């Protein structure tokens, strides 16, 4: 084995840096992402999840609705899901740009937290008040059970632009103080208070349409330093 001493070398190549593009970013997997319809798609996913699993208590699917309690005028509705607030997710706010191809980067998505109020309604055909109230509570309990058992939504459950993506939605039971609950129900003029629960669904991502062009970089950076002989 032959060793070369730096004392005998007048010039030494210390650094060789070669940066070569990998064409269409072959090492990265392109991620599909929902578009601007994601808020509607999340709502569709949730209401269809309830409809698919509550036929034992509510055979008629059109009696489970996605709307504000203030808009319900008939006595047929048994369960409503109302989107009452949309906020940007602070934890996922500053994400990195995503590669589109070897020449472009896509700006990070707008990531949202969606807040829903779920409310149950009794059948007016039941004359006994206690039994009517108990049925109202059964409906609410069954709906909560469905959301609890499906706390992470993925795959075939997702609807709209979410279908076929790798997106995951988490359903989280949220807390709401009585003052805020009262204020919300007061906004539904003429509507009596009904048992309600509140949920946060996250993360709902809206893909950005903005892109930034980048140059493919192929560069050799060779640096030489003289080492004084001893």
PDB file of N, CA and C in Angstrom, residues 53-106:
ATOM      1  N   UNK A  53     -74.032   5.337   7.647  1.00  0.00           N
ATOM      2  CA  UNK A  53     -73.950   4.565   8.888  1.00  0.00           C
ATOM      3  C   UNK A  53     -75.112   4.790   9.852  1.00  0.00           C
ATOM      4  N   UNK A  54     -76.127   5.545   9.429  1.00  0.00           N
ATOM      5  CA  UNK A  54     -77.234   5.829  10.349  1.00  0.00           C
ATOM      6  C   UNK A  54     -78.589   5.379   9.823  1.00  0.00           C
ATOM      7  N   UNK A  55     -78.571   4.463   8.873  1.00  0.00           N
ATOM      8  CA  UNK A  55     -79.840   4.010   8.299  1.00  0.00           C
ATOM      9  C   UNK A  55     -80.707   3.282   9.320  1.00  0.00           C
ATOM     10  N   UNK A  56     -80.093   2.781  10.395  1.00  0.00           N
ATOM     11  CA  UNK A  56     -80.873   2.094  11.420  1.00  0.00           C
ATOM     12  C   UNK A  56     -81.775   3.059  12.184  1.00  0.00           C
ATOM     13  N   UNK A  57     -81.321   4.298  12.363  1.00  0.00           N
ATOM     14  CA  UNK A  57     -82.113   5.297  13.082  1.00  0.00           C
ATOM     15  C   UNK A  57     -82.832   6.258  12.141  1.00  0.00           C
ATOM     16  N   UNK A  58     -82.187   6.561  11.007  1.00  0.00           N
ATOM     17  CA  UNK A  58     -82.770   7.509  10.052  1.00  0.00           C
ATOM     18  C   UNK A  58     -82.705   6.869   8.670  1.00  0.00           C
ATOM     19  N   UNK A  59     -83.735   6.128   8.275  1.00  0.00           N
ATOM     20  CA  UNK A  59     -83.708   5.444   6.973  1.00  0.00           C
ATOM     21  C   UNK A  59     -83.667   6.412   5.789  1.00  0.00           C
ATOM     22  N   UNK A  60     -84.309   7.563   5.923  1.00  0.00           N
ATOM     23  CA  UNK A  60     -84.357   8.519   4.823  1.00  0.00           C
ATOM     24  C   UNK A  60     -83.116   9.411   4.866  1.00  0.00           C
ATOM     25  N   UNK A  61     -82.224   9.242   3.892  1.00  0.00           N
ATOM     26  CA  UNK A  61     -80.961   9.972   3.915  1.00  0.00           C
ATOM     27  C   UNK A  61     -81.139  11.479   3.795  1.00  0.00           C
ATOM     28  N   UNK A  62     -82.183  11.920   3.113  1.00  0.00           N
ATOM     29  CA  UNK A  62     -82.367  13.361   2.925  1.00  0.00           C
ATOM     30  C   UNK A  62     -82.786  14.069   4.212  1.00  0.00           C
ATOM     31  N   UNK A  63     -82.972  13.310   5.294  1.00  0.00           N
ATOM     32  CA  UNK A  63     -83.281  13.931   6.582  1.00  0.00           C
ATOM     33  C   UNK A  63     -82.021  14.254   7.387  1.00  0.00           C
ATOM     34  N   UNK A  64     -80.876  13.922   6.817  1.00  0.00           N
ATOM     35  CA  UNK A  64     -79.589  14.347   7.373  1.00  0.00           C
ATOM     36  C   UNK A  64     -79.016  15.366   6.407  1.00  0.00           C
ATOM     37  N   UNK A  65     -78.842  16.597   6.864  1.00  0.00           N
ATOM     38  CA  UNK A  65     -78.545  17.694   5.946  1.00  0.00           C
ATOM     39  C   UNK A  65     -77.273  18.437   6.346  1.00  0.00           C
ATOM     40  N   UNK A  66     -76.680  19.069   5.356  1.00  0.00           N
ATOM     41  CA  UNK A  66     -75.512  19.922   5.559  1.00  0.00           C
ATOM     42  C   UNK A  66     -75.976  21.362   5.398  1.00  0.00           C
ATOM     43  N   UNK A  67     -76.355  21.985   6.505  1.00  0.00           N
ATOM     44  CA  UNK A  67     -76.849  23.359   6.440  1.00  0.00           C
ATOM     45  C   UNK A  67     -76.941  23.944   7.847  1.00  0.00           C
ATOM     46  N   UNK A  68     -77.206  25.225   7.894  1.00  0.00           N
ATOM     47  CA  UNK A  68     -77.346  25.924   9.168  1.00  0.00           C
ATOM     48  C   UNK A  68     -78.681  25.569   9.824  1.00  0.00           C
ATOM     49  N   UNK A  69     -78.700  25.415  11.147  1.00  0.00           N
ATOM     50  CA  UNK A  69     -79.981  25.205  11.833  1.00  0.00           C
ATOM     51  C   UNK A  69     -80.972  26.328  11.567  1.00  0.00           C
ATOM     52  N   UNK A  70     -80.465  27.511  11.273  1.00  0.00           N
ATOM     53  CA  UNK A  70     -81.353  28.631  10.987  1.00  0.00           C
ATOM     54  C   UNK A  70     -82.109  28.493   9.689  1.00  0.00           C
ATOM     55  N   UNK A  71     -81.669  27.598   8.799  1.00  0.00           N
ATOM     56  CA  UNK A  71     -82.320  27.409   7.507  1.00  0.00           C
ATOM     57  C   UNK A  71     -83.331  26.273   7.518  1.00  0.00           C
ATOM     58  N   UNK A  72     -83.394  25.528   8.601  1.00  0.00           N
ATOM     59  CA  UNK A  72     -84.286  24.372   8.655  1.00  0.00           C
ATOM     60  C   UNK A  72     -85.699  24.830   8.993  1.00  0.00           C
ATOM     61  N   UNK A  73     -86.611  24.617   8.060  1.00  0.00           N
ATOM     62  CA  UNK A  73     -87.989  25.077   8.228  1.00  0.00           C
ATOM     63  C   UNK A  73     -88.977  23.938   8.429  1.00  0.00           C
ATOM     64  N   UNK A  74     -88.604  22.727   8.002  1.00  0.00           N
ATOM     65  CA  UNK A  74     -89.550  21.612   8.090  1.00  0.00           C
ATOM     66  C   UNK A  74     -89.296  20.798   9.354  1.00  0.00           C
ATOM     67  N   UNK A  75     -90.208  19.859   9.588  1.00  0.00           N
ATOM     68  CA  UNK A  75     -90.097  18.983  10.755  1.00  0.00           C
ATOM     69  C   UNK A  75     -89.484  17.634  10.407  1.00  0.00           C
ATOM     70  N   UNK A  76     -89.058  17.474   9.145  1.00  0.00           N
ATOM     71  CA  UNK A  76     -88.550  16.177   8.714  1.00  0.00           C
ATOM     72  C   UNK A  76     -87.073  15.988   9.044  1.00  0.00           C
ATOM     73  N   UNK A  77     -86.329  17.085   9.169  1.00  0.00           N
ATOM     74  CA  UNK A  77     -84.888  16.988   9.420  1.00  0.00           C
ATOM     75  C   UNK A  77     -84.619  16.343  10.774  1.00  0.00           C
ATOM     76  N   UNK A  78     -83.670  15.413  10.781  1.00  0.00           N
ATOM     77  CA  UNK A  78     -83.337  14.716  12.022  1.00  0.00           C
ATOM     78  C   UNK A  78     -81.920  15.019  12.498  1.00  0.00           C
ATOM     79  N   UNK A  79     -81.047  15.413  11.561  1.00  0.00           N
ATOM     80  CA  UNK A  79     -79.661  15.700  11.927  1.00  0.00           C
ATOM     81  C   UNK A  79     -79.100  16.739  10.959  1.00  0.00           C
ATOM     82  N   UNK A  80     -78.432  17.746  11.516  1.00  0.00           N
ATOM     83  CA  UNK A  80     -77.811  18.767  10.663  1.00  0.00           C
ATOM     84  C   UNK A  80     -76.340  18.921  11.021  1.00  0.00           C
ATOM     85  N   UNK A  81     -75.551  19.240  10.005  1.00  0.00           N
ATOM     86  CA  UNK A  81     -74.125  19.504  10.171  1.00  0.00           C
ATOM     87  C   UNK A  81     -73.864  20.877   9.570  1.00  0.00           C
ATOM     88  N   UNK A  82     -73.346  21.779  10.392  1.00  0.00           N
ATOM     89  CA  UNK A  82     -73.224  23.188  10.007  1.00  0.00           C
ATOM     90  C   UNK A  82     -71.779  23.648  10.144  1.00  0.00           C
ATOM     91  N   UNK A  83     -71.193  24.116   9.050  1.00  0.00           N
ATOM     92  CA  UNK A  83     -69.846  24.692   9.072  1.00  0.00           C
ATOM     93  C   UNK A  83     -69.958  26.128   9.567  1.00  0.00           C
ATOM     94  N   UNK A  84     -69.480  26.377  10.783  1.00  0.00           N
ATOM     95  CA  UNK A  84     -69.657  27.704  11.366  1.00  0.00           C
ATOM     96  C   UNK A  84     -68.373  28.525  11.419  1.00  0.00           C
ATOM     97  N   UNK A  85     -67.206  27.896  11.183  1.00  0.00           N
ATOM     98  CA  UNK A  85     -65.961  28.661  11.230  1.00  0.00           C
ATOM     99  C   UNK A  85     -64.877  27.962  10.414  1.00  0.00           C
ATOM    100  N   UNK A  86     -64.061  28.789   9.745  1.00  0.00           N
ATOM    101  CA  UNK A  86     -62.916  28.302   8.979  1.00  0.00           C
ATOM    102  C   UNK A  86     -61.697  29.121   9.391  1.00  0.00           C
ATOM    103  N   UNK A  87     -60.638  28.443   9.842  1.00  0.00           N
ATOM    104  CA  UNK A  87     -59.420  29.128  10.278  1.00  0.00           C
ATOM    105  C   UNK A  87     -58.207  28.508   9.600  1.00  0.00           C
ATOM    106  N   UNK A  88     -57.162  29.320   9.421  1.00  0.00           N
ATOM    107  CA  UNK A  88     -55.916  28.789   8.893  1.00  0.00           C
ATOM    108  C   UNK A  88     -55.201  28.003   9.990  1.00  0.00           C
ATOM    109  N   UNK A  89     -54.678  26.855   9.621  1.00  0.00           N
ATOM    110  CA  UNK A  89     -53.932  26.029  10.564  1.00  0.00           C
ATOM    111  C   UNK A  89     -52.571  26.662  10.826  1.00  0.00           C
ATOM    112  N   UNK A  90     -52.356  27.128  12.053  1.00  0.00           N
ATOM    113  CA  UNK A  90     -51.129  27.849  12.390  1.00  0.00           C
ATOM    114  C   UNK A  90     -49.899  26.939  12.364  1.00  0.00           C
ATOM    115  N   UNK A  91     -50.073  25.661  12.666  1.00  0.00           N
ATOM    116  CA  UNK A  91     -48.934  24.746  12.744  1.00  0.00           C
ATOM    117  C   UNK A  91     -48.407  24.358  11.364  1.00  0.00           C
ATOM    118  N   UNK A  92     -49.267  24.442  10.351  1.00  0.00           N
ATOM    119  CA  UNK A  92     -48.862  24.056   9.001  1.00  0.00           C
ATOM    120  C   UNK A  92     -48.801  25.263   8.077  1.00  0.00           C
ATOM    121  N   UNK A  93     -48.606  26.420   8.665  1.00  0.00           N
ATOM    122  CA  UNK A  93     -48.672  27.661   7.893  1.00  0.00           C
ATOM    123  C   UNK A  93     -47.442  27.865   7.025  1.00  0.00           C
ATOM    124  N   UNK A  94     -46.264  27.579   7.545  1.00  0.00           N
ATOM    125  CA  UNK A  94     -45.017  27.876   6.832  1.00  0.00           C
ATOM    126  C   UNK A  94     -44.388  26.593   6.295  1.00  0.00           C
ATOM    127  N   UNK A  95     -44.980  26.063   5.256  1.00  0.00           N
ATOM    128  CA  UNK A  95     -44.444  24.867   4.630  1.00  0.00           C
ATOM    129  C   UNK A  95     -43.501  25.241   3.490  1.00  0.00           C
ATOM    130  N   UNK A  96     -42.685  24.288   3.101  1.00  0.00           N
ATOM    131  CA  UNK A  96     -41.766  24.518   1.996  1.00  0.00           C
ATOM    132  C   UNK A  96     -42.492  24.381   0.665  1.00  0.00           C
ATOM    133  N   UNK A  97     -41.896  24.992  -0.366  1.00  0.00           N
ATOM    134  CA  UNK A  97     -42.430  24.830  -1.711  1.00  0.00           C
ATOM    135  C   UNK A  97     -42.287  23.374  -2.142  1.00  0.00           C
ATOM    136  N   UNK A  98     -43.183  22.950  -3.041  1.00  0.00           N
ATOM    137  CA  UNK A  98     -43.178  21.573  -3.493  1.00  0.00           C
ATOM    138  C   UNK A  98     -42.742  21.510  -4.956  1.00  0.00           C
ATOM    139  N   UNK A  99     -41.935  20.519  -5.321  1.00  0.00           N
ATOM    140  CA  UNK A  99     -41.511  20.405  -6.719  1.00  0.00           C
ATOM    141  C   UNK A  99     -42.658  19.968  -7.614  1.00  0.00           C
ATOM    142  N   UNK A 100     -42.819  20.661  -8.731  1.00  0.00           N
ATOM    143  CA  UNK A 100     -43.798  20.280  -9.746  1.00  0.00           C
ATOM    144  C   UNK A 100     -43.107  19.439 -10.815  1.00  0.00           C
ATOM    145  N   UNK A 101     -41.965  19.920 -11.272  1.00  0.00           N
ATOM    146  CA  UNK A 101     -41.097  19.197 -12.189  1.00  0.00           C
ATOM    147  C   UNK A 101     -39.683  19.725 -11.970  1.00  0.00           C
ATOM    148  N   UNK A 102     -38.783  19.427 -12.895  1.00  0.00           N
ATOM    149  CA  UNK A 102     -37.395  19.828 -12.699  1.00  0.00           C
ATOM    150  C   UNK A 102     -37.176  21.318 -12.894  1.00  0.00           C
ATOM    151  N   UNK A 103     -38.192  22.025 -13.388  1.00  0.00           N
ATOM    152  CA  UNK A 103     -38.029  23.450 -13.682  1.00  0.00           C
ATOM    153  C   UNK A 103     -38.960  24.355 -12.884  1.00  0.00           C
ATOM    154  N   UNK A 104     -39.757  23.811 -11.985  1.00  0.00           N
ATOM    155  CA  UNK A 104     -40.732  24.651 -11.284  1.00  0.00           C
ATOM    156  C   UNK A 104     -41.011  24.133  -9.882  1.00  0.00           C
ATOM    157  N   UNK A 105     -41.272  25.073  -8.986  1.00  0.00           N
ATOM    158  CA  UNK A 105     -41.708  24.776  -7.625  1.00  0.00           C
ATOM    159  C   UNK A 105     -43.086  25.385  -7.410  1.00  0.00           C
ATOM    160  N   UNK A 106     -43.927  24.672  -6.686  1.00  0.00           N
ATOM    161  CA  UNK A 106     -45.273  25.159  -6.379  1.00  0.00           C
ATOM    162  C   UNK A 106     -45.295  25.742  -4.973  1.00  0.00           C
TER     163      UNK A 106
END
